[in-house]
Coordinates of C-alpha atoms in Angstrom, one line a residue:
X271 CA 121.8 94.2 96.8
X272 CA 121.3 91.2 99.0
X273 CA 119.3 88.2 97.8
X274 CA 116.3 88.8 100.0
X275 CA 115.9 92.3 98.7
X276 CA 116.5 91.2 95.2
X277 CA 113.6 88.7 95.5
X278 CA 111.3 91.6 96.4
X279 CA 112.5 93.8 93.7
X280 CA 111.9 91.1 91.1
X281 CA 108.5 90.4 92.6
X282 CA 107.5 94.1 92.2
X283 CA 108.8 94.2 88.6
X284 CA 106.8 91.2 87.7
X285 CA 103.6 92.2 89.6
X286 CA 100.5 92.1 87.5
X287 CA 98.8 94.5 89.9
X288 CA 100.8 97.4 88.4
X289 CA 99.7 98.9 85.1
X290 CA 103.1 98.7 83.6
X291 CA 102.0 99.6 80.1
X292 CA 101.1 103.1 81.4
X293 CA 104.8 103.5 82.5
X294 CA 106.5 102.3 79.4
X295 CA 108.6 105.0 77.7
X296 CA 107.7 107.5 80.5
X297 CA 109.9 109.7 82.7
X298 CA 109.5 109.4 86.4
X299 CA 111.0 111.5 89.2
X300 CA 111.5 109.9 92.6
X301 CA 112.3 112.3 95.5
X302 CA 113.8 110.8 98.7
X303 CA 115.4 108.3 96.4
X304 CA 117.8 106.9 98.9
X305 CA 115.2 106.2 101.5
X306 CA 113.8 102.8 102.2
X307 CA 110.7 103.2 99.9
X308 CA 112.2 105.6 97.3
X309 CA 115.3 103.4 96.7
X310 CA 113.2 100.3 96.2
X311 CA 110.9 102.0 93.8
X312 CA 113.9 103.1 91.7
X313 CA 115.4 99.6 91.8
X314 CA 112.0 98.0 90.8
X315 CA 111.6 100.3 87.9
X316 CA 115.1 99.6 86.7
X317 CA 114.5 95.8 87.1
X318 CA 111.3 96.1 85.0
X319 CA 113.4 97.8 82.3
X320 CA 115.9 95.0 82.3
X321 CA 113.2 92.3 82.3
X322 CA 110.8 93.8 79.8
X323 CA 112.7 96.6 78.0
X324 CA 110.3 99.1 79.5
X325 CA 112.4 102.1 78.6
X326 CA 111.3 104.0 81.7
X327 CA 113.6 106.9 82.4
X328 CA 114.1 107.4 86.2
X329 CA 115.4 110.4 87.9
X330 CA 116.5 109.6 91.5
X331 CA 116.7 112.9 93.5
X332 CA 118.9 112.6 96.6
X333 CA 121.0 114.8 98.8
X334 CA 123.9 112.4 99.4
X335 CA 125.6 111.5 96.1
X336 CA 127.9 108.8 97.6
X337 CA 124.9 107.0 99.2
X338 CA 123.0 107.2 96.0
X339 CA 125.9 105.9 93.9
X340 CA 126.3 103.0 96.3
X341 CA 122.6 102.1 96.2
X342 CA 122.2 102.4 92.4
X343 CA 125.6 101.3 91.3
X344 CA 124.2 98.3 89.5
X345 CA 121.4 100.1 87.8
X346 CA 121.2 100.6 84.1
X347 CA 121.6 103.9 82.2
X348 CA 117.9 104.4 82.5
X349 CA 118.5 105.6 86.1
X350 CA 120.0 109.1 86.5
X351 CA 121.0 110.4 89.9
X352 CA 120.1 114.0 90.6
X353 CA 121.9 115.5 93.5
X354 CA 120.2 118.3 95.4
X355 CA 118.2 119.4 98.4
X356 CA 114.4 119.1 98.0
X357 CA 114.0 122.7 99.2
X358 CA 116.1 124.0 96.2
X359 CA 115.2 124.2 92.6
X360 CA 115.0 120.9 90.7
X361 CA 117.1 121.0 87.6
X362 CA 115.9 118.4 85.1
X363 CA 115.7 119.3 81.5
X364 CA 113.0 117.8 79.3
X365 CA 109.8 116.1 80.0
X366 CA 108.7 114.5 83.3
X367 CA 105.5 112.4 83.3
X368 CA 105.2 111.2 86.8
X369 CA 106.5 112.1 90.3
X370 CA 106.6 110.1 93.5
X371 CA 107.4 112.6 96.3
X372 CA 108.9 110.7 99.2
X373 CA 111.5 113.1 100.5
X374 CA 111.0 113.7 104.2
X375 CA 112.7 113.7 107.6
X376 CA 112.0 110.3 109.1
X377 CA 113.7 110.1 112.5
X378 CA 111.4 110.7 115.5
X379 CA 114.4 112.1 117.4
X380 CA 114.9 114.7 114.6
X381 CA 111.3 115.7 114.9
X382 CA 112.0 116.8 118.5
X383 CA 115.6 118.1 118.0
X384 CA 115.0 119.8 114.7
X385 CA 111.3 120.7 114.5
X386 CA 111.8 123.8 112.3
X387 CA 113.8 121.8 109.7
X388 CA 111.2 119.0 109.9
X389 CA 108.4 121.5 109.0
X390 CA 110.3 123.4 106.4
X391 CA 111.5 120.2 104.6
X392 CA 107.9 119.2 104.4
X393 CA 106.4 122.5 103.4
X394 CA 109.2 124.2 101.3
X395 CA 110.2 120.9 99.8
X396 CA 106.7 119.9 98.8
X397 CA 106.0 123.4 97.4
X398 CA 109.1 123.1 95.3
X399 CA 108.1 119.7 94.0
X400 CA 104.6 120.9 93.2
X401 CA 105.9 124.0 91.4
X402 CA 108.1 121.7 89.3
X403 CA 105.2 119.4 88.6
X404 CA 103.1 122.4 87.4
X405 CA 105.9 123.6 85.2
X406 CA 106.3 120.1 83.6
X407 CA 102.5 119.5 83.3
X408 CA 102.8 116.0 84.7
X409 CA 100.5 113.1 84.1
X410 CA 100.3 112.1 87.7
X411 CA 102.0 112.5 91.1
X412 CA 101.8 110.7 94.5
X413 CA 102.7 112.3 97.7
X414 CA 103.9 109.9 100.4
X415 CA 102.2 110.9 103.7
X416 CA 101.8 109.1 107.0
X417 CA 99.3 107.6 109.4
X418 CA 100.5 110.4 111.8
X419 CA 98.1 112.8 110.0
X420 CA 95.3 111.1 111.9
X421 CA 96.7 112.2 115.3
X422 CA 95.1 110.7 118.4
X423 CA 91.8 109.2 117.5
X424 CA 89.1 107.9 119.9
X425 CA 89.8 104.5 121.4
X426 CA 86.6 103.3 119.9
X427 CA 88.0 103.8 116.4
X428 CA 89.4 100.4 115.6
X429 CA 89.6 101.0 111.8
X430 CA 90.3 104.6 110.6
X431 CA 89.1 105.6 107.1
X432 CA 90.6 108.4 105.0
X433 CA 88.0 111.0 106.2
X434 CA 88.3 110.4 109.9
X435 CA 90.7 112.4 112.1
X436 CA 91.7 112.8 115.7
X437 CA 93.6 115.7 117.3
X438 CA 97.2 116.8 117.2
X439 CA 98.7 119.0 119.9
X440 CA 100.5 121.6 117.8
X441 CA 102.3 123.0 120.8
X442 CA 104.5 120.0 121.0
X443 CA 107.7 120.0 118.9
X444 CA 107.1 116.3 118.1
X445 CA 104.1 117.5 116.2
X446 CA 106.3 119.1 113.6
X447 CA 106.2 115.9 111.6
X448 CA 102.4 115.2 111.8
X449 CA 101.3 118.8 111.4
X450 CA 103.8 119.2 108.6
X451 CA 102.4 116.2 106.8
X452 CA 98.9 117.5 107.2
X453 CA 99.8 120.9 105.7
X454 CA 101.8 119.3 102.9
X455 CA 98.7 117.2 102.0
X456 CA 96.6 120.4 102.0
X457 CA 99.2 122.1 99.7
X458 CA 99.1 119.1 97.3
X459 CA 95.3 119.3 97.1
X460 CA 95.4 123.1 96.7
X461 CA 97.8 122.8 93.8
X462 CA 95.6 120.1 92.3
X463 CA 92.5 122.2 92.5
X464 CA 94.0 125.6 91.5
X465 CA 96.3 124.4 88.8
X466 CA 94.5 121.3 87.6
X467 CA 97.4 119.0 88.6
X468 CA 96.6 115.2 89.0
X469 CA 97.8 114.7 92.6
X470 CA 97.1 111.7 94.7
X471 CA 98.1 111.0 98.4
X472 CA 99.0 107.8 100.1
X473 CA 99.1 107.5 103.9
X474 CA 101.5 104.9 104.9
X475 CA 101.5 102.9 108.1
X476 CA 104.9 102.1 109.4
X477 CA 106.6 100.2 106.6
X478 CA 109.6 97.8 106.8
X479 CA 111.3 94.8 105.2
X480 CA 114.6 94.0 103.5
X481 CA 116.8 97.0 102.9
X482 CA 116.3 98.6 106.4
X483 CA 119.7 99.9 107.5
X484 CA 121.2 98.1 110.4
X485 CA 121.6 101.4 112.2
X486 CA 118.0 102.5 111.7
X487 CA 116.6 103.6 115.0
X488 CA 112.9 103.0 114.4
X489 CA 111.2 100.5 116.7
X490 CA 111.0 97.6 114.2
X491 CA 114.8 98.0 113.4
X492 CA 115.6 98.1 117.1
X493 CA 113.7 94.9 117.8
X494 CA 115.4 93.2 114.8
X495 CA 118.9 94.2 116.0
X496 CA 118.1 92.8 119.5
X497 CA 117.1 89.5 117.8
X498 CA 120.3 89.4 115.8
X499 CA 122.6 90.3 118.6
X500 CA 120.8 88.3 121.3
X501 CA 120.1 91.3 123.4
X502 CA 117.0 91.8 125.5
X503 CA 114.4 94.2 124.0
X504 CA 114.2 97.2 126.4
X505 CA 111.0 99.3 126.2
X506 CA 111.0 102.8 127.5
X507 CA 107.2 103.0 127.5
X508 CA 104.5 100.5 128.4
X509 CA 104.3 99.7 124.7
X510 CA 100.6 100.4 124.6
X511 CA 100.6 102.2 121.2
X512 CA 98.6 100.1 118.7
X513 CA 98.9 100.3 115.0
X514 CA 99.0 98.2 111.8
X515 CA 102.1 97.8 109.6
X516 CA 103.0 97.1 106.0
X517 CA 105.8 95.1 104.3
X518 CA 107.8 97.3 102.0
X519 CA 107.1 95.3 98.9
X520 CA 103.4 95.5 99.4
X521 CA 103.6 99.2 100.1
X522 CA 105.5 99.9 96.9
X523 CA 102.9 98.0 94.8
X524 CA 100.2 100.0 96.5
X525 CA 101.9 103.3 95.8
X526 CA 102.2 102.5 92.1
X527 CA 98.6 101.4 92.0
X528 CA 97.5 104.7 93.4
X529 CA 99.8 106.6 91.0
X530 CA 98.2 104.9 88.0
X531 CA 94.6 104.1 89.1
X532 CA 93.8 106.3 92.0
X533 CA 91.4 109.2 91.9
X534 CA 92.8 112.7 91.6
X535 CA 92.8 114.9 94.8
X536 CA 92.1 111.9 97.0
X537 CA 94.0 110.1 99.8
X538 CA 94.5 106.3 100.2
X539 CA 95.6 104.4 103.3
X540 CA 98.2 101.7 102.8
X541 CA 98.6 99.1 105.5
X542 CA 98.2 95.4 106.1
X543 CA 94.9 95.2 108.0
X544 CA 95.9 91.8 109.5
X545 CA 99.0 93.2 111.3
X546 CA 97.3 95.3 114.0
X547 CA 99.3 95.0 117.2
X548 CA 100.7 96.9 120.2
X549 CA 104.4 97.8 120.5
X550 CA 104.6 95.5 123.6
X551 CA 103.0 92.5 121.8
X552 CA 105.2 93.1 118.7
X553 CA 108.2 93.0 121.0
X554 CA 107.0 89.7 122.5
X555 CA 106.5 88.1 119.0
X556 CA 110.1 89.0 118.1
X557 CA 111.5 87.7 121.4
X558 CA 109.4 84.5 121.4
X559 CA 108.8 83.6 117.7
X560 CA 111.8 85.2 116.0
X561 CA 114.5 84.9 118.7
X562 CA 113.1 81.6 120.0
X563 CA 113.0 82.9 123.6
X564 CA 116.7 83.6 123.7
X565 CA 115.9 87.2 124.6
X566 CA 113.3 88.8 126.8
X567 CA 111.2 91.9 126.8
X568 CA 112.1 94.2 129.7
X569 CA 110.8 97.6 130.7
X570 CA 112.9 100.7 131.7
X571 CA 110.2 103.3 131.8
X572 CA 111.3 106.9 131.2
X573 CA 109.9 109.9 133.1
X574 CA 109.7 112.0 129.9
X575 CA 109.4 109.9 126.7
X576 CA 108.8 113.0 124.6
X577 CA 112.5 113.9 124.8
X578 CA 113.2 110.5 123.2
X579 CA 111.2 111.4 120.2
X580 CA 108.2 109.1 121.0
X581 CA 104.8 110.3 119.9
X582 CA 101.7 110.1 122.2
X583 CA 100.2 106.7 122.9
X584 CA 97.7 106.0 120.2
X585 CA 95.5 103.1 119.0
X586 CA 95.0 103.3 115.3
X587 CA 94.6 100.8 112.5
X588 CA 94.3 102.1 109.0
X589 CA 91.2 101.0 107.0
X590 CA 92.3 99.8 103.6
X591 CA 88.9 99.3 101.9
X592 CA 89.5 102.3 99.5
X593 CA 92.8 101.1 98.0
X594 CA 91.5 97.5 97.9
X595 CA 88.9 98.7 95.4
X596 CA 91.8 99.5 93.1
X597 CA 92.7 95.8 93.1
X598 CA 95.5 96.0 95.7
X599 CA 95.9 94.0 98.9
X600 CA 98.7 93.4 101.4
X601 CA 100.2 89.9 101.3
X602 CA 103.1 89.6 103.7
X603 CA 102.2 89.0 107.4
X604 CA 104.1 90.6 110.3
X605 CA 106.2 87.6 111.3
X606 CA 107.3 87.0 107.7
X607 CA 108.1 90.7 107.4
X608 CA 110.4 90.5 110.4
X609 CA 112.1 87.3 109.3
X610 CA 112.8 88.7 105.9
X611 CA 114.1 92.0 107.2
X612 CA 116.3 90.2 109.7
X613 CA 117.7 87.9 107.0
X614 CA 118.5 91.0 104.9
X615 CA 120.1 92.8 107.9
X616 CA 122.4 89.9 108.7
X617 CA 124.0 90.0 105.2

């Protein structure tokens, strides 16, 4: 673990915004445990155990055993790696108190190339987790959803609340992710109502920070690599899509707040309301403020961006009033998020 990431993990473990007493001596299952968010939740829980003898037992569910062993090699015996596909039965003996379900396909290109797998991972995998949750009679579960469930909203909607939706064209293969997330949310709420399970949902804006893989192909990672390598940022679209973002550390604290203090069968947006920006302007910030004008932003517009995995042009900023009522707020601004991610990627 690099020093930048370690700083964030320690920050989370020491955060007074998290009701740590509720987690002491509990058992938590994290799916998607080798992903950016899942892995840092596992590491933060383990750090809390080391700092405060929390005795939290963590099950980290992952498909790739070698990747999981590499990420969690320095963790204590409180972290157990469970190797398996989310669409298969989860074999964990004994009690499980909480679940954070983050397993999902995350590459936009995969949404286009493998839309069937994208949908089934979301639906079959979530159904499998919910069935497991019902069997274990859990105390609480959070499903990690996405801002993409809002679809394309009207341009007049500057700040989108949890009950405001746009449209999604279900005839596009790229919609496999957003429609899959919508249906998985509905499945979560259906289980919650029919079987009295305490399910909560968080809808994450694009989230990044230390720990992002150097080879990650999401837009923020591409921009970071350009700054590191001194290469111009090449945009394949006009960069008009506008959204707000969130630093990973802030998002994880928000997820744990919702898990422990959120209302059952409700959804919460997680984003930094001060980071609203278009793709083009974000590229310009990286080129000018981060790379000190050593690189430029250039355009190489593609005739059919849908084949590249890009979603439709949207303008959406998540309203965070609801989660802020739980006592959470984002702290790290966009420029600092990029600088800390780049420092981590350089190591």
